[in-house]
Coordinates of C-alpha atoms and ligand atoms in Angstrom, one line a residue:
M123 CA 39.8 -19.5 -6.1
T124 CA 37.0 -16.9 -6.7
W125 CA 33.5 -18.1 -6.1
L126 CA 30.4 -16.5 -7.3
I127 CA 27.7 -17.0 -4.8
T128 CA 24.2 -16.4 -6.2
G129 CA 21.7 -15.5 -3.5
G130 CA 24.7 -14.6 -1.3
A131 CA 22.6 -11.8 0.3
G132 CA 20.0 -14.4 1.6
Y133 CA 19.8 -16.2 4.8
I134 CA 21.8 -19.2 3.7
G135 CA 23.9 -17.5 1.1
A136 CA 25.3 -15.0 3.6
H137 CA 26.5 -17.9 5.8
V138 CA 28.0 -19.6 2.8
V139 CA 29.8 -16.3 1.9
R140 CA 31.4 -16.1 5.4
A141 CA 32.3 -19.8 5.5
M142 CA 34.1 -19.4 2.1
R143 CA 36.0 -16.3 3.3
A144 CA 37.0 -17.9 6.6
A145 CA 38.4 -20.8 4.5
G146 CA 40.5 -18.3 2.6
E147 CA 38.5 -18.3 -0.8
R148 CA 37.5 -15.1 -2.5
A149 CA 33.7 -14.5 -2.9
V150 CA 31.6 -12.4 -5.2
V151 CA 27.8 -12.1 -4.4
Y152 CA 25.2 -12.0 -7.1
D153 CA 21.6 -11.3 -5.8
D154 CA 18.5 -9.7 -7.1
L155 CA 17.7 -8.5 -3.5
S156 CA 14.1 -9.7 -3.8
T157 CA 14.5 -11.3 -0.4
G158 CA 18.2 -10.8 0.0
I159 CA 19.5 -8.0 2.1
A160 CA 22.6 -6.0 1.0
A161 CA 23.7 -5.4 4.5
R162 CA 24.4 -9.1 4.9
V163 CA 27.1 -8.9 2.4
P164 CA 30.4 -8.4 4.2
A165 CA 32.6 -5.4 3.5
G166 CA 35.2 -6.3 0.9
V167 CA 32.9 -8.7 -1.0
P168 CA 31.6 -7.3 -4.2
L169 CA 27.8 -7.4 -4.7
V170 CA 26.4 -7.5 -8.1
V171 CA 22.6 -6.8 -8.1
G172 CA 21.0 -8.8 -10.8
S173 CA 18.6 -11.5 -11.9
T174 CA 19.7 -15.1 -12.8
L175 CA 17.5 -14.6 -15.9
D176 CA 20.0 -12.0 -17.1
G177 CA 22.5 -13.9 -19.2
A178 CA 24.5 -10.9 -20.3
L179 CA 25.1 -9.6 -16.8
L180 CA 26.0 -13.1 -15.5
A181 CA 28.6 -13.5 -18.3
R182 CA 30.0 -10.0 -17.6
T183 CA 30.2 -10.8 -13.8
L184 CA 32.0 -14.1 -14.4
A185 CA 34.5 -12.3 -16.7
D186 CA 35.0 -9.2 -14.7
H187 CA 35.8 -11.1 -11.4
S188 CA 37.7 -13.9 -13.0
V189 CA 35.3 -16.4 -11.3
T190 CA 36.6 -20.0 -11.0
G191 CA 33.6 -21.6 -9.3
V192 CA 29.9 -21.0 -8.7
V193 CA 27.7 -21.9 -5.6
H194 CA 24.1 -21.3 -6.9
L195 CA 21.6 -20.5 -4.1
A196 CA 19.5 -17.8 -5.7
A197 CA 16.0 -19.3 -6.0
K198 CA 12.4 -19.2 -4.7
K199 CA 11.8 -21.6 -1.7
Q200 CA 8.4 -21.4 -0.5
V201 CA 6.3 -24.6 -1.1
A202 CA 2.8 -23.1 -0.8
E203 CA 3.7 -20.2 -3.1
S204 CA 5.1 -22.7 -5.6
V205 CA 1.6 -24.4 -5.7
E206 CA 0.1 -21.1 -6.4
Q207 CA 2.7 -19.8 -8.8
P208 CA 4.3 -22.7 -10.6
L209 CA 5.3 -20.7 -13.6
R210 CA 7.1 -18.3 -11.6
Y211 CA 9.0 -21.2 -9.7
Y212 CA 9.9 -22.9 -13.0
R213 CA 11.0 -19.6 -14.5
E214 CA 13.1 -18.5 -11.6
N215 CA 14.5 -21.9 -10.4
V216 CA 14.9 -23.7 -13.7
E217 CA 15.1 -21.1 -16.3
G218 CA 17.3 -19.0 -14.1
L219 CA 19.6 -22.0 -13.5
R220 CA 19.6 -22.8 -17.3
T221 CA 20.7 -19.2 -18.0
L222 CA 23.4 -19.3 -15.4
L223 CA 24.7 -22.8 -16.5
S224 CA 24.8 -21.4 -20.1
A225 CA 27.1 -18.5 -18.9
V226 CA 29.1 -20.8 -16.8
A227 CA 29.8 -23.3 -19.6
D228 CA 30.6 -20.5 -22.0
A229 CA 33.0 -18.9 -19.6
R230 CA 34.5 -22.4 -18.9
V231 CA 34.0 -22.1 -15.2
P232 CA 35.0 -25.5 -14.0
S233 CA 33.2 -26.0 -10.7
F234 CA 29.4 -25.7 -9.8
V235 CA 27.7 -26.3 -6.6
F236 CA 23.8 -26.4 -6.6
S237 CA 21.6 -25.7 -3.7
S238 CA 19.0 -28.6 -3.7
S239 CA 16.5 -29.7 -1.1
A240 CA 15.1 -32.7 0.7
A241 CA 11.9 -31.6 -1.0
V242 CA 13.1 -33.7 -4.0
Y243 CA 12.2 -36.9 -2.1
G244 CA 8.6 -35.9 -1.5
M245 CA 6.9 -38.4 0.8
P246 CA 9.5 -41.1 0.7
D247 CA 8.1 -44.7 1.2
A248 CA 11.5 -45.8 2.4
A249 CA 11.2 -43.5 5.4
R250 CA 7.8 -44.8 6.5
D251 CA 9.4 -47.2 9.0
G252 CA 11.7 -44.6 10.4
S253 CA 14.7 -45.4 8.1
P254 CA 16.8 -42.5 7.0
V255 CA 16.6 -41.2 3.5
T256 CA 19.7 -42.0 1.4
E257 CA 20.7 -40.3 -1.9
D258 CA 19.5 -43.4 -3.7
T259 CA 15.9 -43.1 -2.3
P260 CA 13.6 -42.5 -5.3
C261 CA 12.9 -38.8 -5.9
V262 CA 9.1 -38.2 -6.1
P263 CA 8.6 -34.6 -5.4
I264 CA 5.0 -33.5 -4.3
N265 CA 5.0 -29.8 -5.1
P266 CA 6.4 -27.5 -7.8
Y267 CA 9.1 -26.2 -5.5
G268 CA 10.5 -29.8 -5.1
E269 CA 10.0 -30.5 -8.8
T270 CA 12.1 -27.4 -9.9
K271 CA 14.9 -28.6 -7.5
L272 CA 14.9 -32.1 -9.0
A273 CA 14.8 -30.7 -12.6
G274 CA 17.7 -28.4 -11.5
E275 CA 19.8 -31.4 -10.4
W276 CA 19.2 -33.0 -13.8
L277 CA 20.2 -29.8 -15.7
V278 CA 23.3 -29.4 -13.5
R279 CA 24.5 -33.0 -14.0
A280 CA 23.7 -33.1 -17.8
T281 CA 25.5 -29.8 -18.3
G282 CA 28.4 -30.9 -16.1
R283 CA 28.7 -34.0 -18.2
A284 CA 28.4 -32.2 -21.6
A285 CA 30.6 -29.2 -20.8
G286 CA 33.1 -30.9 -18.5
L287 CA 32.2 -29.3 -15.3
A288 CA 32.6 -30.7 -11.8
T289 CA 29.2 -30.4 -10.1
A290 CA 27.5 -31.0 -6.7
S291 CA 23.9 -31.0 -5.7
L292 CA 23.4 -30.5 -2.0
R293 CA 20.1 -31.7 -0.6
Y294 CA 19.4 -29.5 2.4
F295 CA 17.3 -31.0 5.1
N296 CA 15.6 -28.5 7.7
V297 CA 17.8 -25.5 8.0
A298 CA 17.8 -23.4 11.3
G299 CA 20.0 -21.2 13.3
A300 CA 22.3 -18.3 12.6
A301 CA 26.0 -17.5 13.0
A302 CA 25.1 -14.0 14.4
P303 CA 21.8 -12.4 15.3
D304 CA 22.0 -10.1 12.2
L305 CA 22.2 -13.1 9.9
A306 CA 19.0 -14.9 11.2
D307 CA 16.3 -15.9 8.8
A308 CA 14.1 -13.0 8.3
G309 CA 11.2 -15.1 7.0
V310 CA 8.5 -16.7 9.1
T311 CA 8.0 -19.7 6.9
N312 CA 9.6 -22.7 9.0
I313 CA 8.8 -24.2 12.4
V314 CA 11.5 -22.3 14.5
P315 CA 10.4 -18.7 13.5
M316 CA 6.8 -19.7 13.3
V317 CA 6.9 -20.9 17.0
F318 CA 8.8 -17.8 18.0
E319 CA 6.0 -15.7 16.5
R320 CA 3.3 -17.6 18.3
L321 CA 5.1 -17.4 21.6
T322 CA 5.9 -13.7 21.4
E323 CA 2.3 -13.0 20.5
G324 CA 1.1 -14.8 23.6
L325 CA -0.4 -17.7 21.6
A326 CA 0.1 -21.4 22.0
P327 CA 2.5 -22.8 19.4
R328 CA 0.6 -25.2 17.0
I329 CA 1.3 -28.8 16.2
F330 CA 0.0 -29.5 12.8
G331 CA -1.3 -33.0 13.5
D332 CA -0.4 -35.6 16.2
D333 CA -1.8 -38.6 14.4
Y334 CA 1.1 -39.5 12.2
P335 CA 2.7 -42.9 12.4
T336 CA 5.7 -41.7 14.4
P337 CA 6.7 -42.3 17.9
D338 CA 4.8 -39.3 19.4
G339 CA 2.5 -38.9 16.5
T340 CA 3.9 -35.6 15.4
C341 CA 6.1 -35.2 12.2
V342 CA 9.8 -36.0 12.5
R343 CA 12.4 -33.9 10.7
D344 CA 16.2 -33.6 10.5
Y345 CA 17.3 -30.1 11.5
I346 CA 20.7 -28.8 10.5
H347 CA 22.5 -25.7 11.6
V348 CA 23.0 -23.2 9.0
V349 CA 26.7 -22.8 10.1
D350 CA 27.2 -26.5 9.6
L351 CA 25.4 -26.3 6.2
A352 CA 27.7 -23.5 5.1
E353 CA 30.8 -25.6 6.1
A354 CA 29.4 -28.4 3.9
H355 CA 29.5 -26.0 1.0
V356 CA 33.1 -25.2 1.5
A357 CA 33.8 -29.0 1.7
A358 CA 32.0 -29.5 -1.5
A359 CA 33.6 -26.6 -3.3
R360 CA 37.0 -27.7 -2.3
Q361 CA 36.3 -31.2 -3.5
L362 CA 35.2 -30.1 -6.8
A363 CA 38.1 -27.8 -7.3
S364 CA 40.4 -30.9 -7.5
A365 CA 37.8 -33.2 -9.2
A366 CA 37.8 -34.6 -12.7
P367 CA 35.7 -32.8 -15.3
G368 CA 32.3 -34.4 -15.4
T369 CA 32.4 -35.4 -11.7
D370 CA 29.0 -35.1 -10.2
L371 CA 28.2 -35.4 -6.5
T372 CA 24.6 -35.6 -5.0
L373 CA 24.8 -35.3 -1.2
N374 CA 22.3 -35.1 1.6
I375 CA 23.1 -32.4 4.2
G376 CA 21.5 -33.4 7.5
R377 CA 22.6 -34.6 11.0
G378 CA 21.0 -38.1 10.6
E379 CA 18.9 -37.4 13.7
G380 CA 15.2 -37.1 13.8
V381 CA 13.4 -34.6 16.0
S382 CA 9.7 -34.6 16.4
V383 CA 7.6 -31.4 16.2
R384 CA 6.4 -31.8 19.8
E385 CA 10.1 -32.2 20.9
M386 CA 11.2 -29.2 18.9
I387 CA 8.4 -27.0 20.5
D388 CA 9.3 -28.3 24.0
R389 CA 13.0 -27.4 23.3
I390 CA 12.0 -23.9 21.8
N391 CA 9.9 -23.4 25.0
A392 CA 12.8 -24.2 27.2
V393 CA 15.4 -22.0 25.4
T394 CA 13.1 -19.0 25.3
G395 CA 11.8 -19.4 28.7
Y396 CA 8.1 -19.0 27.4
G397 CA 6.9 -22.4 28.5
L398 CA 3.6 -22.2 26.6
P399 CA 2.1 -25.6 26.1
P400 CA 1.4 -26.4 22.3
A401 CA -2.1 -26.8 20.9
V402 CA -2.8 -29.6 18.3
T403 CA -4.5 -28.4 15.2
A404 CA -5.4 -30.2 11.9
R405 CA -2.6 -31.6 9.6
R406 CA -1.1 -29.2 7.2
P407 CA -1.7 -30.5 3.7
G408 CA 1.4 -32.2 2.1
D409 CA 3.5 -32.8 5.2
P410 CA 5.4 -36.1 5.1
A411 CA 5.4 -38.0 8.5
Q412 CA 9.1 -38.4 8.6
V413 CA 12.1 -37.2 6.7
V414 CA 15.5 -37.9 8.3
A415 CA 18.8 -37.8 6.3
S416 CA 21.3 -40.6 5.9
A417 CA 24.4 -38.4 6.3
D418 CA 26.7 -41.3 5.5
R419 CA 27.6 -40.4 2.0
I420 CA 28.7 -36.8 2.6
A421 CA 30.9 -38.1 5.5
A422 CA 32.5 -40.7 3.2
E423 CA 32.9 -38.2 0.3
L424 CA 33.8 -35.1 1.9
G425 CA 34.7 -35.9 5.4
W426 CA 32.0 -33.5 6.6
Q427 CA 29.7 -34.0 9.5
A428 CA 27.5 -31.7 11.5
R429 CA 28.8 -30.3 14.9
L430 CA 26.0 -28.1 16.1
G431 CA 22.8 -29.5 17.7
V432 CA 19.2 -28.3 18.0
E433 CA 19.8 -26.2 21.1
D434 CA 22.4 -24.1 19.3
M435 CA 20.0 -23.7 16.3
I436 CA 17.2 -22.5 18.6
S437 CA 19.3 -20.1 20.8
S438 CA 21.0 -18.6 17.8
A439 CA 17.8 -18.1 16.0
W440 CA 16.3 -16.7 19.1
A441 CA 19.1 -14.1 19.3
G442 CA 18.1 -13.0 15.9
W443 CA 14.5 -12.9 16.7
V444 CA 15.0 -10.7 19.8
R445 CA 17.1 -8.3 17.8
E446 CA 14.3 -7.9 15.2
H447 CA 11.6 -7.8 18.0
P448 CA 12.8 -5.8 21.0
G449 CA 11.1 -7.0 24.2
A450 CA 10.5 -10.6 22.9
E451 CA 12.9 -12.0 25.4
T452 CA 10.5 -11.1 28.2
A453 CA 8.1 -14.1 28.4
P454 CA 4.6 -13.1 29.5
G455 CA 4.4 -13.3 33.4
E456 CA 8.0 -12.3 33.7
P457 CA 8.8 -9.0 35.3
A458 CA 9.9 -6.5 32.7
P459 CA 13.5 -5.7 32.8
V460 CA 14.5 -2.5 34.6
A461 CA 15.5 0.1 32.1
Ligands
UD1_642 C1 9.7 -27.1 4.5 C2 9.3 -27.4 3.1 C3 10.4 -28.1 2.3 C4 11.6 -27.3 2.4 C5 12.0 -27.1 3.9 C6 13.2 -26.3 4.1 C7 6.9 -27.6 3.1 C8 5.7 -28.5 3.0 N1 8.2 -28.2 3.1 O1 9.9 -28.4 5.1 O2 10.1 -28.3 1.1 O3 12.7 -28.1 1.8 O4 10.9 -26.4 4.5 O5 13.0 -25.0 3.8 O6 6.6 -26.5 3.3 N2 5.1 -27.4 12.1 C9 4.2 -27.3 13.1 N3 3.8 -26.1 13.5 C10 4.2 -25.0 13.2 C11 5.3 -25.0 12.0 C12 5.6 -26.2 11.5 O7 3.6 -28.3 13.5 O8 3.9 -23.9 13.6 C13 5.5 -28.7 11.5 C14 5.2 -28.9 10.1 O9 3.9 -29.5 9.9 C15 6.3 -30.0 9.8 C16 7.4 -29.5 10.7 O10 6.9 -28.7 11.7 O11 5.8 -31.3 10.1 C17 8.5 -28.8 10.1 O12 7.9 -27.7 9.3 P1 8.7 -26.6 8.4 O13 9.7 -26.0 9.2 O14 7.7 -25.9 7.7 O15 9.5 -27.5 7.4 P2 9.1 -28.7 6.4 O16 7.7 -28.7 6.1 O17 9.6 -30.0 6.9

């Protein structure tokens, strides 16, 4: 099959492209390069530079490359930015998706995988006692980013039913790690790179609040290696390719294991060798105390489960950070390496 991977020049998309190719599928990347990097697209994979708001270019791309399935990752994904610029998030994430789905339905492309997020759950009541979040947990997003992902799921499902597509919405939990240093996340918007930045600046990593109702008082999350996440896309794509028209899957992608912020920072300190004790600061507004996936449904439906753990996520992300920040591997107090 030939899969159009929108956002394929981004951090997660580039991993999905590689996983698809390793599984023997053909890939075409569609990316506006607003945050994507062309060099992440492997040789031999066509790159179409364009916006998901450009229906004519999308239609042409689907036809020119005889696309038989779409994995849609191209979207804006920063929560704080979405609060400041909701119209932009709804335009890119919802109108962009609507434009793409319209082209997909017209071209009768039968399979569609949508990149969703655990942000659709908001602050799940069900998770207050430490229970994992299942796909049946009510979705009550608490920011425009999460709203656009939930609206996106509805749009995907409704279009799938009406146009006879097989669809999947994959709800990513906290993604980290890299398959190779040059594929690491270039942004500094999540805990792993944010802690790297603090450490390499010689500053104490920050814990945003330690008075949450969790075992050590810090927030608990479910971290998933981007390589495992990419494999889940391959499994979903394969399943859809043989599924009945109108099939719709909604699946969490996590490991089902909670890791607290304090534990995460301890492990980052150990892997990087910095060993700088964290400082507790005020809570960051809008952070749910605990969000851990139930990964049972994806195991049952696709036979997928995560293989890589938190140490792999941190060490592979660190290799990417060191590549971008030469000298970072030398913690303060360590002798400089002899040139
Ligand atoms: C964030 C998004 C979420 C998105 C997910 C994956 C928010 C509110 N949520 O999740 O919608 O689906 O990324 O992209 O932005 N922390 C610290 N110190 C730091 C950095 C982070 O204590 O220096 C804490 C945070 O308060 C949070 C946890 O670490 O409790 C994880 O933070 P982060 O990596 O930003 O992810 P989420 O907020 O869980």
